[in-house]
Amino acid sequence: MSLKAPPSPAESGRGRGGRAPRPRSRRSGIARLGPLPWIAPVILLILVVVIWPIFELVRTSFLNISIAGIVRGSAGTDKYKKLFEESDFGSVLVWTVIWTVVVVSVTMLLSLALAQLFNQRFPGRRITRWALIAPWAASVLMTAIGFKWMLNRTAGVLNTLMLDLGIIDNSRDWLGSSSTAWPWMMAVAVFVSLPFTTYTLLAGLQTIPSDVYEAARLDGSGPWQTYRHVTLPMLRPAFLVGVVINLINVFNSFPIIWAMTQGGPGYDTSTTMVFMYKLKETDIGESAAMSVVNFAMVVVLVLIFLKVSRWNEED
């Protein structure tokens, strides 16, 4: 009679197919979550930095809050009704749209020209590129204050120069009237917006292969035709990025207007951002309601642009 050795642990654990069962991985539970553990910190950051402030903003707009910050109960939609009944609300909205459209349009046109220039080879190109960074590197508030001093009625450089040249007879208060203050503030806004937009478009130009221009030249395309049918379509992604970011930045611009005119006289040079800031001195809930309207207007402006530009369609 033959004696068989007892089966080894490996053999005894084999199934009917003769294969040992695979050990259950401890990471199987984490694997089911996919990339969630990696993006969870980002989601948490978005919830804390973006979603929660928006929620608090909307909630505050429906509260009755004293100047000292004491909540005195719900106000319902009274703050929105009060906001829409403000005598200056309509004109502030109109000027905000004009301010945004003019500044963004002029910025994009000038940036297109500057990007095309800096994409060419010429003596001193590196120095001029560095010089363009200066308005971007400097504080927007410092730049606005510098222009305000330049436009000062009594000691400003502009009035002094124009008086010496005989262009004007008396010093002018350039920021004392909305008719002259708006163009100057728009010029400052364009000045500080040019560097980022120009470099964005310049980066887009430098990604266009030279073979494309060579093929267009062989097909008999002239400079203007090449720019219109080759350069602009291939520059579209960079152009869309520049417009969208400028729309958001210019619409929410506060330091330029506040430093130069503080929205005055009255509300004549106020955008919705400045209007909102002034409202918080008398009614925090109404100011919060204006912030909600601001947020909605930015979203609408961006969506309208993306719809008109057909950003998700290929040429």
CSV table of C-alpha atoms in Angstrom, one decimal:
chain,number,residue,atom,x,y,z
A,1,MET,CA,0.0,0.0,0.0
A,2,SER,CA,1.5,3.3,-1.1
A,3,LEU,CA,1.3,6.4,1.1
A,4,LYS,CA,0.7,9.8,-0.6
A,5,ALA,CA,2.1,12.9,0.8
A,6,PRO,CA,-0.5,15.5,1.9
A,7,PRO,CA,-1.1,18.1,-0.7
A,8,SER,CA,0.9,21.3,-0.4
A,9,PRO,CA,-0.9,24.6,0.5
A,10,ALA,CA,-0.5,25.7,-3.1
A,11,GLU,CA,-2.1,22.5,-4.5
A,12,SER,CA,-4.9,22.4,-1.9
A,13,GLY,CA,-5.9,25.9,-2.8
A,14,ARG,CA,-6.3,25.1,-6.5
A,15,GLY,CA,-9.8,25.1,-7.9
A,16,ARG,CA,-11.3,22.7,-10.3
A,17,GLY,CA,-9.4,24.1,-13.1
A,18,GLY,CA,-6.1,23.5,-11.3
A,19,ARG,CA,-5.4,27.2,-10.9
A,20,ALA,CA,-4.8,28.9,-7.6
A,21,PRO,CA,-7.1,31.7,-6.8
A,22,ARG,CA,-5.6,35.2,-7.2
A,23,PRO,CA,-5.0,37.0,-4.0
A,24,ARG,CA,-7.5,39.9,-3.6
A,25,SER,CA,-5.7,43.2,-4.1
A,26,ARG,CA,-5.9,45.7,-1.4
A,27,ARG,CA,-5.9,48.4,-4.0
A,28,SER,CA,-9.0,47.1,-5.8
A,29,GLY,CA,-11.2,49.5,-3.8
A,30,ILE,CA,-9.1,52.5,-4.7
A,31,ALA,CA,-8.8,51.4,-8.3
A,32,ARG,CA,-12.6,51.5,-8.6
A,33,LEU,CA,-12.5,55.2,-7.8
A,34,GLY,CA,-10.4,55.9,-10.9
A,35,PRO,CA,-8.8,59.4,-11.0
A,36,LEU,CA,-11.0,60.7,-8.2
A,37,PRO,CA,-8.4,60.4,-5.4
A,38,TRP,CA,-6.0,62.5,-7.5
A,39,ILE,CA,-8.4,65.3,-8.5
A,40,ALA,CA,-10.2,65.3,-5.1
A,41,PRO,CA,-7.9,68.1,-3.8
A,42,VAL,CA,-8.7,70.2,-6.8
A,43,ILE,CA,-12.4,69.7,-6.5
A,44,LEU,CA,-12.2,70.6,-2.8
A,45,LEU,CA,-10.3,73.7,-3.6
A,46,ILE,CA,-12.9,74.7,-6.2
A,47,LEU,CA,-15.7,74.1,-3.7
A,48,VAL,CA,-14.0,76.3,-1.1
A,49,VAL,CA,-12.7,79.1,-3.3
A,50,VAL,CA,-15.4,79.3,-6.0
A,51,ILE,CA,-18.6,77.5,-5.1
A,52,TRP,CA,-18.9,78.5,-1.5
A,53,PRO,CA,-18.3,82.2,-2.0
A,54,ILE,CA,-20.9,82.2,-4.8
A,55,PHE,CA,-23.4,80.5,-2.5
A,56,GLU,CA,-22.7,83.0,0.3
A,57,LEU,CA,-23.0,85.9,-2.1
A,58,VAL,CA,-26.4,84.8,-3.3
A,59,ARG,CA,-27.6,84.1,0.2
A,60,THR,CA,-26.4,87.5,1.4
A,61,SER,CA,-28.4,89.2,-1.3
A,62,PHE,CA,-31.6,87.9,0.2
A,63,LEU,CA,-30.8,89.0,3.8
A,64,ASN,CA,-31.4,92.3,5.6
A,65,ILE,CA,-27.9,93.2,7.0
A,66,SER,CA,-27.0,96.3,8.9
A,67,ILE,CA,-23.9,98.4,8.2
A,68,ALA,CA,-22.3,96.8,11.2
A,69,GLY,CA,-22.8,93.3,9.6
A,70,ILE,CA,-25.6,92.2,11.9
A,71,VAL,CA,-28.2,90.0,10.1
A,72,ARG,CA,-31.7,91.2,10.8
A,73,GLY,CA,-33.6,88.5,9.0
A,74,SER,CA,-34.7,87.7,5.5
A,75,ALA,CA,-35.3,90.4,3.0
A,76,GLY,CA,-36.7,88.3,0.2
A,77,THR,CA,-36.3,89.9,-3.1
A,78,ASP,CA,-36.5,93.4,-1.7
A,79,LYS,CA,-32.8,94.1,-2.3
A,80,TYR,CA,-33.1,93.3,-6.0
A,81,LYS,CA,-36.2,95.5,-6.3
A,82,LYS,CA,-34.3,98.3,-4.6
A,83,LEU,CA,-31.4,97.8,-6.9
A,84,PHE,CA,-33.4,97.9,-10.1
A,85,GLU,CA,-35.2,101.0,-8.9
A,86,GLU,CA,-32.0,103.0,-8.4
A,87,SER,CA,-32.0,106.0,-10.7
A,88,ASP,CA,-28.4,105.4,-11.9
A,89,PHE,CA,-28.7,101.7,-12.4
A,90,GLY,CA,-29.6,101.8,-16.1
A,91,SER,CA,-26.9,104.3,-17.1
A,92,VAL,CA,-24.3,102.3,-15.1
A,93,LEU,CA,-25.2,99.1,-16.9
A,94,VAL,CA,-25.0,100.8,-20.3
A,95,TRP,CA,-21.6,102.4,-19.6
A,96,THR,CA,-20.3,99.0,-18.3
A,97,VAL,CA,-21.2,97.3,-21.6
A,98,ILE,CA,-19.7,100.2,-23.6
A,99,TRP,CA,-16.5,100.2,-21.4
A,100,THR,CA,-16.1,96.4,-21.8
A,101,VAL,CA,-16.7,96.3,-25.6
A,102,VAL,CA,-14.6,99.3,-26.5
A,103,VAL,CA,-11.6,98.3,-24.3
A,104,VAL,CA,-11.6,94.7,-25.4
A,105,SER,CA,-12.1,95.5,-29.1
A,106,VAL,CA,-9.3,98.1,-29.2
A,107,THR,CA,-7.0,95.8,-27.2
A,108,MET,CA,-7.5,92.9,-29.5
A,109,LEU,CA,-6.9,95.1,-32.7
A,110,LEU,CA,-3.7,96.7,-31.3
A,111,SER,CA,-2.5,93.3,-30.0
A,112,LEU,CA,-3.0,91.8,-33.4
A,113,ALA,CA,-0.8,94.5,-35.0
A,114,LEU,CA,1.9,94.3,-32.2
A,115,ALA,CA,2.0,90.5,-32.3
A,116,GLN,CA,2.4,90.6,-36.1
A,117,LEU,CA,5.2,93.2,-35.7
A,118,PHE,CA,7.1,91.2,-33.0
A,119,ASN,CA,6.8,88.1,-35.0
A,120,GLN,CA,9.1,89.7,-37.6
A,121,ARG,CA,12.8,90.1,-37.4
A,122,PHE,CA,14.1,93.6,-37.0
A,123,PRO,CA,16.9,95.4,-35.0
A,124,GLY,CA,16.0,95.9,-31.4
A,125,ARG,CA,13.2,93.3,-31.4
A,126,ARG,CA,14.3,91.8,-28.0
A,127,ILE,CA,14.4,95.2,-26.3
A,128,THR,CA,10.9,96.2,-27.6
A,129,ARG,CA,9.5,92.8,-26.4
A,130,TRP,CA,11.0,93.5,-22.9
A,131,ALA,CA,9.6,97.0,-23.0
A,132,LEU,CA,6.1,95.7,-23.6
A,133,ILE,CA,6.2,93.7,-20.4
A,134,ALA,CA,6.5,96.9,-18.3
A,135,PRO,CA,2.8,97.7,-18.1
A,136,TRP,CA,2.1,94.1,-17.3
A,137,ALA,CA,4.7,93.9,-14.6
A,138,ALA,CA,3.7,97.1,-12.9
A,139,SER,CA,0.7,97.3,-10.6
A,140,VAL,CA,-2.5,98.3,-12.3
A,141,LEU,CA,-3.2,100.6,-9.3
A,142,MET,CA,0.2,102.3,-9.7
A,143,THR,CA,-0.3,102.7,-13.4
A,144,ALA,CA,-3.7,104.3,-12.9
A,145,ILE,CA,-2.4,106.7,-10.2
A,146,GLY,CA,0.5,107.7,-12.5
A,147,PHE,CA,-1.9,108.6,-15.3
A,148,LYS,CA,-4.0,110.5,-12.8
A,149,TRP,CA,-1.0,112.6,-11.8
A,150,MET,CA,-0.2,113.1,-15.5
A,151,LEU,CA,-3.7,114.4,-16.1
A,152,ASN,CA,-3.8,116.7,-13.0
A,153,ARG,CA,-5.3,120.1,-13.8
A,154,THR,CA,-2.6,122.2,-12.0
A,155,ALA,CA,0.6,120.2,-12.1
A,156,GLY,CA,-0.1,117.5,-14.7
A,157,VAL,CA,2.4,116.9,-17.5
A,158,LEU,CA,-0.3,116.9,-20.2
A,159,ASN,CA,-1.7,120.3,-19.3
A,160,THR,CA,1.8,121.8,-19.0
A,161,LEU,CA,2.9,120.4,-22.3
A,162,MET,CA,-0.2,121.5,-24.2
A,163,LEU,CA,-0.1,125.0,-22.7
A,164,ASP,CA,3.6,125.3,-23.7
A,165,LEU,CA,2.8,124.2,-27.2
A,166,GLY,CA,-0.2,126.6,-27.4
A,167,ILE,CA,-2.7,123.8,-28.0
A,168,ILE,CA,-4.9,124.9,-25.2
A,169,ASP,CA,-5.3,128.3,-23.5
A,170,ASN,CA,-6.3,127.1,-20.0
A,171,SER,CA,-5.7,124.0,-18.0
A,172,ARG,CA,-8.4,121.3,-18.4
A,173,ASP,CA,-9.7,119.0,-15.7
A,174,TRP,CA,-9.5,115.9,-17.8
A,175,LEU,CA,-11.0,113.6,-15.1
A,176,GLY,CA,-13.6,116.1,-13.9
A,177,SER,CA,-16.1,115.4,-16.7
A,178,SER,CA,-17.3,112.0,-17.9
A,179,SER,CA,-16.9,113.1,-21.5
A,180,THR,CA,-13.1,113.3,-21.1
A,181,ALA,CA,-12.7,110.9,-18.2
A,182,TRP,CA,-14.1,107.9,-20.0
A,183,PRO,CA,-11.7,108.0,-23.0
A,184,TRP,CA,-8.7,108.4,-20.7
A,185,MET,CA,-9.7,105.5,-18.5
A,186,MET,CA,-10.3,103.4,-21.5
A,187,ALA,CA,-6.9,104.3,-22.8
A,188,VAL,CA,-5.3,103.2,-19.5
A,189,ALA,CA,-7.3,99.9,-19.5
A,190,VAL,CA,-6.0,99.2,-23.1
A,191,PHE,CA,-2.5,100.1,-22.0
A,192,VAL,CA,-2.4,97.6,-19.2
A,193,SER,CA,-4.2,94.9,-21.2
A,194,LEU,CA,-1.9,95.0,-24.3
A,195,PRO,CA,1.1,92.9,-22.9
A,196,PHE,CA,-0.8,89.8,-22.0
A,197,THR,CA,-3.0,89.8,-25.2
A,198,THR,CA,0.0,90.6,-27.4
A,199,TYR,CA,2.0,87.7,-26.1
A,200,THR,CA,-0.9,85.4,-26.3
A,201,LEU,CA,-1.4,86.2,-30.0
A,202,LEU,CA,2.4,86.1,-30.5
A,203,ALA,CA,2.5,82.6,-29.1
A,204,GLY,CA,-0.3,81.6,-31.5
A,205,LEU,CA,1.6,83.1,-34.5
A,206,GLN,CA,4.7,81.2,-33.6
A,207,THR,CA,2.9,77.9,-33.7
A,208,ILE,CA,1.9,78.3,-37.3
A,209,PRO,CA,4.2,76.1,-39.5
A,210,SER,CA,6.2,77.9,-42.1
A,211,ASP,CA,5.2,75.3,-44.6
A,212,VAL,CA,1.7,76.6,-44.6
A,213,TYR,CA,2.9,80.1,-45.7
A,214,GLU,CA,5.2,78.5,-48.3
A,215,ALA,CA,2.2,76.5,-49.8
A,216,ALA,CA,0.1,79.7,-49.9
A,217,ARG,CA,2.9,81.6,-51.6
A,218,LEU,CA,3.2,78.8,-54.3
A,219,ASP,CA,-0.6,79.0,-54.8
A,220,GLY,CA,-0.2,82.7,-55.7
A,221,SER,CA,-1.7,84.1,-52.5
A,222,GLY,CA,-0.8,87.7,-51.7
A,223,PRO,CA,0.2,89.0,-48.3
A,224,TRP,CA,-3.4,90.2,-47.4
A,225,GLN,CA,-5.0,87.0,-48.7
A,226,THR,CA,-2.5,84.9,-46.8
A,227,TYR,CA,-3.1,86.8,-43.6
A,228,ARG,CA,-6.9,86.6,-44.0
A,229,HIS,CA,-7.2,83.0,-45.1
A,230,VAL,CA,-4.2,81.4,-43.4
A,231,THR,CA,-3.0,83.4,-40.4
A,232,LEU,CA,-6.3,84.5,-38.9
A,233,PRO,CA,-8.0,81.1,-39.0
A,234,MET,CA,-5.0,79.4,-37.5
A,235,LEU,CA,-4.7,82.1,-34.9
A,236,ARG,CA,-8.3,81.6,-33.8
A,237,PRO,CA,-7.7,79.5,-30.7
A,238,ALA,CA,-5.2,82.1,-29.2
A,239,PHE,CA,-7.6,84.9,-30.3
A,240,LEU,CA,-10.5,83.3,-28.4
A,241,VAL,CA,-8.4,82.9,-25.3
A,242,GLY,CA,-7.4,86.5,-25.4
A,243,VAL,CA,-11.0,87.8,-25.9
A,244,VAL,CA,-12.5,85.7,-23.2
A,245,ILE,CA,-9.9,86.6,-20.6
A,246,ASN,CA,-10.1,90.2,-21.5
A,247,LEU,CA,-13.8,90.2,-21.3
A,248,ILE,CA,-13.7,88.9,-17.7
A,249,ASN,CA,-10.8,91.2,-16.6
A,250,VAL,CA,-12.1,94.4,-18.2
A,251,PHE,CA,-15.7,93.9,-17.0
A,252,ASN,CA,-14.4,93.3,-13.4
A,253,SER,CA,-11.9,96.1,-13.6
A,254,PHE,CA,-12.0,98.2,-10.5
A,255,PRO,CA,-8.5,99.8,-9.7
A,256,ILE,CA,-8.3,101.9,-12.8
A,257,ILE,CA,-11.7,103.6,-12.4
A,258,TRP,CA,-11.5,103.9,-8.6
A,259,ALA,CA,-7.9,105.4,-8.6
A,260,MET,CA,-8.7,107.9,-11.4
A,261,THR,CA,-12.2,109.1,-10.7
A,262,GLN,CA,-13.7,106.9,-7.9
A,263,GLY,CA,-16.7,106.6,-10.3
A,264,GLY,CA,-17.5,110.3,-10.0
A,265,PRO,CA,-18.8,112.9,-10.4
A,266,GLY,CA,-21.7,111.1,-8.9
A,267,TYR,CA,-22.0,107.8,-10.8
A,268,ASP,CA,-21.1,109.3,-14.2
A,269,THR,CA,-17.9,107.3,-14.6
A,270,SER,CA,-19.0,104.2,-12.6
A,271,THR,CA,-19.2,100.6,-13.9
A,272,THR,CA,-21.2,98.0,-12.1
A,273,MET,CA,-18.1,97.0,-10.0
A,274,VAL,CA,-17.7,100.6,-8.7
A,275,PHE,CA,-21.4,100.9,-8.3
A,276,MET,CA,-21.4,97.8,-6.2
A,277,TYR,CA,-18.5,99.0,-4.1
A,278,LYS,CA,-20.3,102.3,-3.4
A,279,LEU,CA,-23.6,100.5,-2.5
A,280,LYS,CA,-21.9,98.6,0.3
A,281,GLU,CA,-21.5,101.8,2.3
A,282,THR,CA,-25.3,102.1,2.7
A,283,ASP,CA,-26.8,98.6,2.1
A,284,ILE,CA,-24.7,95.4,2.2
A,285,GLY,CA,-27.6,93.3,0.9
A,286,GLU,CA,-28.1,95.6,-2.1
A,287,SER,CA,-24.4,95.5,-2.8
A,288,ALA,CA,-24.5,91.7,-2.8
A,289,ALA,CA,-27.5,91.8,-5.2
A,290,MET,CA,-25.4,94.0,-7.5
A,291,SER,CA,-22.6,91.4,-7.3
A,292,VAL,CA,-25.0,88.6,-8.3
A,293,VAL,CA,-26.1,90.7,-11.3
A,294,ASN,CA,-22.4,91.3,-12.1
A,295,PHE,CA,-21.7,87.6,-12.1
A,296,ALA,CA,-24.7,86.9,-14.3
A,297,MET,CA,-23.7,89.6,-16.8
A,298,VAL,CA,-20.1,88.2,-17.1
A,299,VAL,CA,-21.5,84.8,-17.8
A,300,VAL,CA,-23.9,86.1,-20.4
A,301,LEU,CA,-21.2,88.2,-22.2
A,302,VAL,CA,-18.9,85.3,-22.4
A,303,LEU,CA,-21.6,82.9,-23.6
A,304,ILE,CA,-22.7,85.4,-26.3
A,305,PHE,CA,-19.2,85.8,-27.5
A,306,LEU,CA,-18.6,82.0,-27.6
A,307,LYS,CA,-21.9,81.5,-29.5
A,308,VAL,CA,-21.2,84.2,-32.0
A,309,SER,CA,-17.6,83.1,-32.5
A,310,ARG,CA,-18.6,79.4,-32.8
A,311,TRP,CA,-15.6,78.5,-30.7
A,312,ASN,CA,-16.3,74.7,-30.9
A,313,GLU,CA,-16.5,74.5,-34.7
A,314,GLU,CA,-13.5,73.8,-36.9
A,315,ASP,CA,-12.8,76.0,-39.9
